[in-house]
Amino acid sequence: MSTTTTLQKAGGPTGEPGSAQPSDGLKAGLKNRHLSMIAIGGVIGAGLFVGSGGGIAKAGPAILISYLLVGAMVVFVMRMLGEMAAASPNSGSFSAYADRALGRWAGFSIGWLYWFFWVVVLAVEATAGAKILEGWVPAVPQWAWALIVMVVLTATNLGSVASYGEFEFWFAGIKVVAIGAFVIVGMLAVFGVLPGSDNPGAGFAHLTDTGGFMPNGWGSVLTGVLMVVFSFMGSEIVTLAAGESEDPRRAVTKATNSVIWRIGVFYLGSIFIVLTLLPWNDESIVKKGSYVAALDSIGIAHAGQIMNVIVLTAVLSCLNSGMYTASRMAFSLGERGDAPKAFARTSKRGVPTVAILGSVVFGFIAVYFNYTSPDTVFNFLLNSSGAIALFVWLVICLTQLRMRGILMREAPEKVTVKMWLFPYLTWATAAMITFVLGYMVYDKDNRETVLYSLLVAAVVIAVGVVRNARRKNEALAEAAVEAAVDAA
């Protein structure tokens, strides 16, 4: 693919960001309400419901600082990505922008790493959903539930992009309503004005009455950062989906501008409620999970089963989005010549069928290893994909540093969303991400994850560099032949 073609692809499906109909085979089947809910629900993963208890146990009320730091980092990264995506909507998102700003090797590497991350997530989420479903219907074995969930959502994604959007609209809607209700009911209980509540309501006292706000010191805040950072992955999905929407520029701009309140309400707000309803060292927070423990303290019947329904919804949402995201990244890589050409083919409904099936097949393989080799093969897959979220965010920072200049030279009128305090805040965000990666190496519980992830990244980057060098040599050889023919 020529450089000109690559730049056109990076500039949007038709070269015009507001185009309602992509010209690359995909169809604009996502409505504005789909994009809005994908943007809102994208930051609410199952990790928020399941993993927050461990972070609270480590850092106490100071886990709010951990969420605030990571939340700020995500807001800045999304602002950078929003700047590029609003100017050039693309199904490859940051991979296509890295391709253009940093080089073909960078787009190739981060695209394949991101694909790898999501296909491993498919296995993790399918297993998590299967465990909940087996608890409800034990007659069906866990592996069968995992298979059923994968098959149903694969069929949904193969149908049309509109069916993905519709499923995600309702999945995300349930999560949003659940957390919104939790925050409202919880706040009433905190001040003792919720009728029939078993919790007497201590106001904000629990934030400091058990060893202070930071009972385990600043080190626990950094440990908390490592524990919560991965629950934020998924906020960037809306920029991939925008290319298949009715108005990509508007969708990206709206999602970028709303990310602050989304993180503030859903993450900081809900964790704040948990910490004010119960002392941070209450054993039930870890034993039952932070949200179930909080609901139990209020006296809401069947809190565990209610939360299981919400967690299952979050799991299905993550699975649905994981299939969509992995397939669109594979489609974009195929379109740019960095994956088999078959990945770039679409059906009559505008669905990249081969890209979806290729992603799902790897997901099925990972699910298989999760049951047959959980401590060896699957453990490696899990660890080697664990830090990729941070690699993606770091690449977005480095890409935006270069893309701002490119966009301002070529089409300044398209830069409708701008990163704040550029380039200083971009560099500061990159430095914070690098610090988190460094601290992961220092922390013995996370060292294996980051080192395995770095190993996989090094292999993929090496392949990308070799491919790029070979491509350049082939281009030079073709130019030399053409020059010789012209001379003759």
XYZ file of C-alpha atoms in Angstrom:
488
model
C 0.000 0.000 0.000
C 1.412 3.378 -0.972
C 2.089 6.134 1.522
C -0.667 8.250 -0.007
C -3.192 5.459 0.386
C -2.106 4.915 3.980
C -2.605 8.589 4.789
C -6.020 8.556 3.188
C -7.028 5.538 5.231
C -5.738 7.184 8.397
C -7.738 10.274 7.498
C -11.069 8.507 7.698
C -13.144 6.053 5.708
C -13.787 8.493 2.891
C -11.295 11.169 3.741
C -14.062 13.183 5.404
C -14.521 12.590 9.146
C -18.202 13.422 9.035
C -18.976 10.901 6.316
C -21.957 8.766 7.257
C -21.025 5.870 5.005
C -17.530 4.358 5.142
C -16.028 3.428 1.792
C -13.842 0.612 3.118
C -16.599 -2.025 3.217
C -17.832 -1.325 6.736
C -21.316 0.109 7.180
C -22.413 3.026 9.335
C -24.815 0.906 11.355
C -24.196 2.402 14.800
C -26.688 5.047 15.877
C -25.816 7.975 18.104
C -27.564 6.327 21.061
C -25.391 3.230 20.539
C -22.207 5.317 20.538
C -23.312 7.278 23.582
C -23.933 4.131 25.604
C -20.745 2.448 24.345
C -18.845 5.531 25.500
C -20.522 5.515 28.919
C -20.392 1.745 29.455
C -16.890 1.374 28.041
C -15.294 2.549 31.276
C -17.374 0.181 33.440
C -15.766 -3.250 33.344
C -16.341 -6.307 35.487
C -13.067 -5.410 37.232
C -14.790 -2.488 38.965
C -17.347 -4.810 40.570
C -15.043 -7.758 41.259
C -11.582 -6.310 41.915
C -12.243 -3.158 43.920
C -12.406 -5.005 47.257
C -8.751 -6.036 47.063
C -7.674 -2.456 46.377
C -9.668 -1.170 49.358
C -8.064 -3.803 51.611
C -4.583 -2.696 50.507
C -4.927 1.088 50.591
C -7.952 1.796 52.761
C -9.848 5.024 51.972
C -6.719 6.230 50.128
C -7.734 3.901 47.278
C -9.743 6.952 46.176
C -6.414 8.640 45.382
C -5.419 5.580 43.326
C -8.664 5.792 41.356
C -8.224 9.551 40.987
C -4.675 9.184 39.616
C -5.586 6.445 37.151
C -8.813 8.239 36.255
C -6.872 11.426 35.457
C -4.444 9.404 33.339
C -7.317 7.879 31.369
C -8.981 11.280 30.912
C -5.745 12.700 29.462
C -5.181 9.682 27.200
C -8.777 9.869 25.951
C -8.362 13.588 25.285
C -5.295 12.859 23.144
C -7.055 10.031 21.341
C -10.156 12.175 20.912
C -8.079 14.887 19.249
C -6.824 12.448 16.630
C -10.066 10.472 16.228
C -12.273 13.555 15.814
C -9.983 14.734 13.001
C -9.560 11.291 11.407
C -12.111 8.625 12.450
C -10.721 5.191 11.638
C -11.582 1.585 12.511
C -7.910 1.102 13.451
C -7.920 4.127 15.775
C -4.588 4.557 17.593
C -2.941 1.779 15.544
C -3.686 3.671 12.311
C -2.490 6.933 13.880
C 0.736 5.308 15.139
C 1.192 3.916 11.616
C 1.112 7.438 10.282
C 2.980 9.337 13.012
C 5.610 6.865 14.263
C 6.042 4.448 11.361
C 4.558 1.289 9.909
C 6.334 -0.841 12.499
C 4.596 1.048 15.340
C 1.096 0.681 13.862
C 1.749 -3.002 13.168
C 3.070 -3.670 16.673
C 0.486 -1.867 18.771
C -2.342 -3.143 16.545
C -1.402 -6.780 16.979
C -0.677 -6.355 20.715
C -4.088 -4.784 21.220
C -5.724 -7.614 19.260
C -3.860 -10.143 21.425
C -5.019 -8.390 24.592
C -8.685 -8.597 23.645
C -8.698 -12.203 22.443
C -7.221 -13.241 25.801
C -9.889 -11.129 27.522
C -12.490 -13.183 25.623
C -11.302 -16.305 27.420
C -11.178 -14.609 30.825
C -14.656 -13.120 30.528
C -16.217 -16.265 29.028
C -14.924 -18.254 32.006
C -16.120 -15.626 34.507
C -19.601 -15.621 32.958
C -19.676 -19.412 32.871
C -18.947 -19.605 36.616
C -21.944 -17.404 37.419
C -24.249 -19.307 35.051
C -23.102 -22.679 36.397
C -24.013 -21.455 39.889
C -27.543 -20.819 38.664
C -27.868 -23.944 36.496
C -25.356 -26.520 37.840
C -26.707 -29.238 35.516
C -24.829 -27.552 32.662
C -21.022 -27.808 33.113
C -18.942 -24.655 33.206
C -17.136 -25.349 29.908
C -20.521 -25.728 28.167
C -21.697 -22.360 29.481
C -18.463 -20.766 28.233
C -19.080 -22.313 24.818
C -22.718 -21.168 24.733
C -21.804 -17.592 25.680
C -19.059 -17.422 23.052
C -21.285 -18.870 20.309
C -24.224 -16.538 21.052
C -22.117 -13.377 21.061
C -20.177 -14.503 17.981
C -23.503 -14.859 16.155
C -24.468 -11.375 17.342
C -21.282 -9.829 15.978
C -21.579 -11.746 12.688
C -25.111 -10.424 12.186
C -24.375 -6.728 11.725
C -22.669 -3.856 13.476
C -26.154 -2.666 14.460
C -26.775 -5.902 16.404
C -23.487 -5.414 18.267
C -24.532 -1.838 19.025
C -28.007 -2.888 20.200
C -26.690 -5.592 22.517
C -24.070 -3.227 23.915
C -26.665 -0.494 24.351
C -28.705 -2.699 26.695
C -25.710 -4.333 28.427
C -24.146 -0.936 29.131
C -27.531 0.497 30.069
C -27.997 -2.075 32.812
C -24.533 -1.302 34.218
C -25.153 2.438 34.141
C -28.580 2.201 35.806
C -27.232 -0.217 38.448
C -24.333 2.014 39.455
C -26.476 5.136 39.322
C -29.019 3.518 41.649
C -26.230 2.260 43.918
C -24.781 5.778 44.272
C -28.170 7.386 45.003
C -29.384 4.718 47.454
C -25.957 4.512 49.064
C -25.733 8.272 49.597
C -29.130 8.288 51.307
C -27.957 5.455 53.568
C -24.685 7.246 54.353
C -26.611 10.127 55.919
C -29.153 7.838 57.587
C -32.159 9.018 55.594
C -32.870 5.822 53.616
C -36.172 4.332 54.854
C -35.744 0.840 56.306
C -31.946 0.827 56.017
C -29.993 -1.440 58.382
C -27.011 0.940 58.170
C -27.270 3.717 60.802
C -25.354 6.085 58.519
C -22.034 7.457 59.713
C -21.714 10.306 57.224
C -18.091 10.620 56.156
C -16.694 9.271 59.456
C -15.560 5.924 58.012
C -13.083 7.736 55.758
C -10.874 8.523 58.772
C -12.085 6.606 61.825
C -10.044 3.425 61.256
C -6.379 4.356 61.143
C -6.914 7.574 59.225
C -7.495 8.270 55.531
C -4.177 6.672 54.525
C -3.682 3.862 57.053
C -0.986 2.023 55.089
C 1.010 4.964 53.743
C 1.759 6.284 50.257
C 3.174 2.946 49.121
C -0.304 1.434 49.375
C -1.627 4.149 47.057
C 0.874 3.089 44.389
C -0.034 -0.558 44.955
C -3.661 0.490 44.588
C -2.829 2.115 41.244
C -1.534 -1.224 39.966
C -4.665 -2.993 41.199
C -7.186 -0.586 39.624
C -5.477 0.486 36.402
C -6.654 -2.516 34.391
C -10.313 -2.001 35.281
C -10.233 1.159 33.126
C -9.294 -0.602 29.895
C -11.978 -0.235 27.273
C -12.541 3.515 27.305
C -10.863 3.753 23.882
C -13.361 1.387 22.191
C -15.643 4.265 21.216
C -12.935 5.670 18.911
C -12.813 2.392 16.988
C -16.598 2.210 16.778
C -16.926 5.826 15.630
C -15.887 4.880 12.088
C -19.114 2.863 11.763
C -21.398 5.564 13.160
C -23.707 8.075 11.544
C -21.569 11.053 12.602
C -18.062 9.977 13.676
C -16.741 13.440 14.553
C -19.711 14.299 16.761
C -19.618 10.879 18.484
C -15.914 11.110 19.324
C -16.155 14.712 20.494
C -19.102 13.925 22.766
C -17.409 10.818 24.219
C -14.166 12.681 24.863
C -15.866 15.609 26.549
C -17.943 13.372 28.836
C -15.174 11.039 30.039
C -14.466 13.168 33.136
C -17.944 12.898 34.644
C -18.226 9.244 33.622
C -15.114 8.304 35.573
C -16.068 10.654 38.413
C -19.527 9.144 38.909
C -19.007 5.486 38.100
C -15.593 4.897 39.649
C -14.892 7.545 42.265
C -18.571 7.958 43.168
C -19.368 4.290 43.692
C -16.135 3.485 45.572
C -16.702 6.557 47.747
C -20.124 5.153 48.707
C -18.598 1.792 49.686
C -15.983 3.501 51.869
C -18.544 5.667 53.656
C -20.985 2.824 54.333
C -18.403 0.481 55.872
C -15.021 0.724 57.598
C -12.345 -0.038 54.983
C -11.047 -3.058 56.951
C -14.441 -4.745 57.239
C -13.811 -8.394 56.319
C -16.954 -8.610 54.219
C -15.506 -6.187 51.630
C -12.946 -8.765 50.532
C -15.006 -11.842 51.353
C -18.224 -10.826 49.569
C -16.957 -8.075 47.289
C -17.166 -4.351 47.970
C -20.561 -3.731 46.349
C -22.269 -6.785 47.844
C -20.905 -5.879 51.276
C -22.214 -2.333 50.923
C -25.661 -3.529 49.819
C -25.763 -6.043 52.667
C -24.949 -3.277 55.154
C -27.972 -1.329 53.914
C -30.172 -4.407 54.282
C -31.063 -5.022 50.652
C -32.250 -8.625 50.304
C -30.464 -10.987 47.923
C -27.635 -8.485 47.375
C -25.278 -11.244 46.237
C -27.611 -12.463 43.502
C -28.401 -8.915 42.390
C -24.705 -8.223 42.018
C -24.200 -11.526 40.164
C -26.739 -10.366 37.571
C -24.922 -7.030 37.210
C -21.497 -8.685 37.036
C -22.788 -11.146 34.414
C -24.075 -8.183 32.411
C -20.661 -6.513 32.696
C -18.980 -9.751 31.601
C -21.264 -10.156 28.576
C -20.729 -6.494 27.702
C -16.963 -6.958 27.871
C -17.180 -10.118 25.749
C -19.376 -8.408 23.186
C -17.072 -5.409 22.954
C -13.972 -7.618 22.996
C -15.131 -9.500 19.913
C -16.037 -6.273 18.165
C -12.784 -4.504 19.085
C -10.478 -7.409 18.206
C -12.206 -7.951 14.857
C -12.094 -4.261 13.878
C -8.427 -4.029 14.764
C -7.762 -7.176 12.699
C -9.811 -5.636 9.862
C -7.754 -2.442 9.982
C -4.479 -4.400 10.035
C -5.635 -6.431 7.034
C -6.636 -3.256 5.224
C -3.163 -1.784 5.755
C -1.392 -4.948 4.635
C -0.255 -5.907 8.151
C -2.557 -8.944 8.420
C -3.973 -11.472 5.930
C -5.979 -9.679 3.223
C -8.992 -11.846 4.038
C -9.340 -9.919 7.323
C -10.173 -6.779 5.327
C -13.066 -8.388 3.427
C -16.603 -7.599 4.503
C -19.928 -9.332 3.966
C -22.925 -7.742 2.249
C -23.963 -6.490 5.693
C -20.658 -4.664 6.082
C -19.292 -7.116 8.658
C -15.633 -8.276 8.551
C -16.582 -11.959 8.871
C -13.094 -13.467 8.585
C -11.664 -10.969 11.068
C -14.415 -11.849 13.570
C -13.994 -15.614 13.137
C -10.193 -15.367 13.297
C -10.407 -13.461 16.578
C -13.022 -15.791 18.044
C -11.047 -18.924 17.096
C -8.081 -17.667 19.117
C -10.495 -16.842 21.924
C -11.864 -20.421 21.850
C -8.300 -21.774 21.964
C -7.567 -19.604 24.990
C -10.755 -20.833 26.687
C -9.626 -24.414 26.020
C -6.241 -23.757 27.647
C -7.984 -22.108 30.592
C -9.562 -25.492 31.390
C -6.719 -27.831 30.374
C -3.583 -25.843 31.290
C -4.600 -23.024 33.645
C -1.246 -22.884 35.434
C 0.992 -23.040 32.359
C -0.221 -22.000 28.911
C -3.166 -19.879 30.036
C -1.158 -18.315 32.840
C 1.418 -17.228 30.251
C -1.300 -15.805 27.981
C -2.794 -13.911 30.903
C 0.507 -12.487 32.136
C 1.866 -11.683 28.687
C -1.198 -9.571 27.866
C -1.583 -7.951 31.281
C 0.454 -4.775 30.746
C -0.588 -4.175 27.130
C -3.212 -1.630 28.237
C -0.391 0.569 29.508
C 1.626 0.062 26.303
C -1.389 1.208 24.282
C -1.821 4.342 26.380
C 1.891 5.136 26.125
C 1.820 4.768 22.329
C -1.227 7.066 22.183
C 0.797 9.721 24.039
C 3.799 9.403 21.719
C 1.588 9.334 18.633
C -0.321 12.458 19.631
C 2.946 14.363 20.092
C 3.671 13.808 16.389
C 0.109 13.850 15.043
C -0.660 17.355 16.334
C 1.954 18.805 13.977
C 0.785 16.660 11.038
C -2.871 17.601 11.528
C -2.136 21.308 11.984
C -0.105 21.357 8.755
C -2.572 19.373 6.659
C -6.058 20.189 7.986
C -6.097 22.503 11.028
C -9.841 23.034 10.655
C -10.394 19.340 11.572
C -8.687 19.677 14.949
C -11.907 20.371 16.848
C -10.819 18.597 20.042
C -7.461 19.653 21.491
C -5.311 18.156 24.219
C -4.979 20.522 27.143
C -1.595 22.206 27.843
C 0.023 20.526 24.827
C 2.764 19.238 24.830
C 3.476 19.465 28.564
C 0.499 17.454 29.804
C 1.091 14.838 27.104
C 4.676 14.375 28.264
C 3.554 14.292 31.917
C 1.003 11.570 31.141
C 3.612 9.529 29.261
C 5.958 9.908 32.236
C 3.259 8.703 34.641
C 2.503 5.637 32.517
C 6.239 4.862 32.316
C 6.479 5.238 36.107
C 3.583 2.793 36.613
C 5.303 0.251 34.336
C 8.549 0.725 36.262
C 6.772 0.271 39.580
C 5.210 -2.933 38.250
C 8.725 -4.287 37.682
C 9.656 -3.289 41.241
C 6.493 -4.850 42.736
C 6.954 -8.610 43.073
C 3.245 -9.351 42.546
C 3.224 -7.599 39.145
C 6.795 -8.206 37.964
C 6.002 -11.375 36.040
C 3.104 -9.706 34.220
C 5.076 -6.729 32.964
C 8.147 -8.782 32.018
C 6.106 -11.320 30.036
C 4.201 -8.477 28.381
C 7.498 -6.790 27.476
C 8.762 -10.075 26.031
C 5.724 -10.457 23.765
C 5.917 -6.766 22.817
C 9.608 -7.120 21.922
C 8.856 -10.090 19.640
C 5.983 -8.276 17.893
C 8.029 -5.066 17.492
C 10.943 -7.064 16.048
C 8.595 -8.628 13.488
C 7.202 -5.182 12.678
C 10.652 -3.645 12.195
C 11.778 -6.520 9.953
C 8.576 -6.276 7.880
C 9.018 -2.527 7.549
C 12.652 -2.869 6.456
C 11.730 -5.562 3.923
C 8.923 -3.399 2.572
C 11.311 -0.456 2.132
C 13.892 -2.639 0.376
C 11.215 -3.939 -1.989
C 10.109 -0.369 -2.737
C 13.720 0.686 -3.435
C 14.214 -2.326 -5.707
C 11.038 -1.486 -7.633
C 12.167 2.145 -7.952
C 15.568 1.027 -9.235
C 13.948 -1.234 -11.846
C 11.632 1.576 -12.972
C 14.595 3.971 -13.208
C 16.559 1.438 -15.276
C 13.587 0.949 -17.623
C 13.145 4.705 -18.019
C 16.868 5.115 -18.717
C 16.737 2.382 -21.357
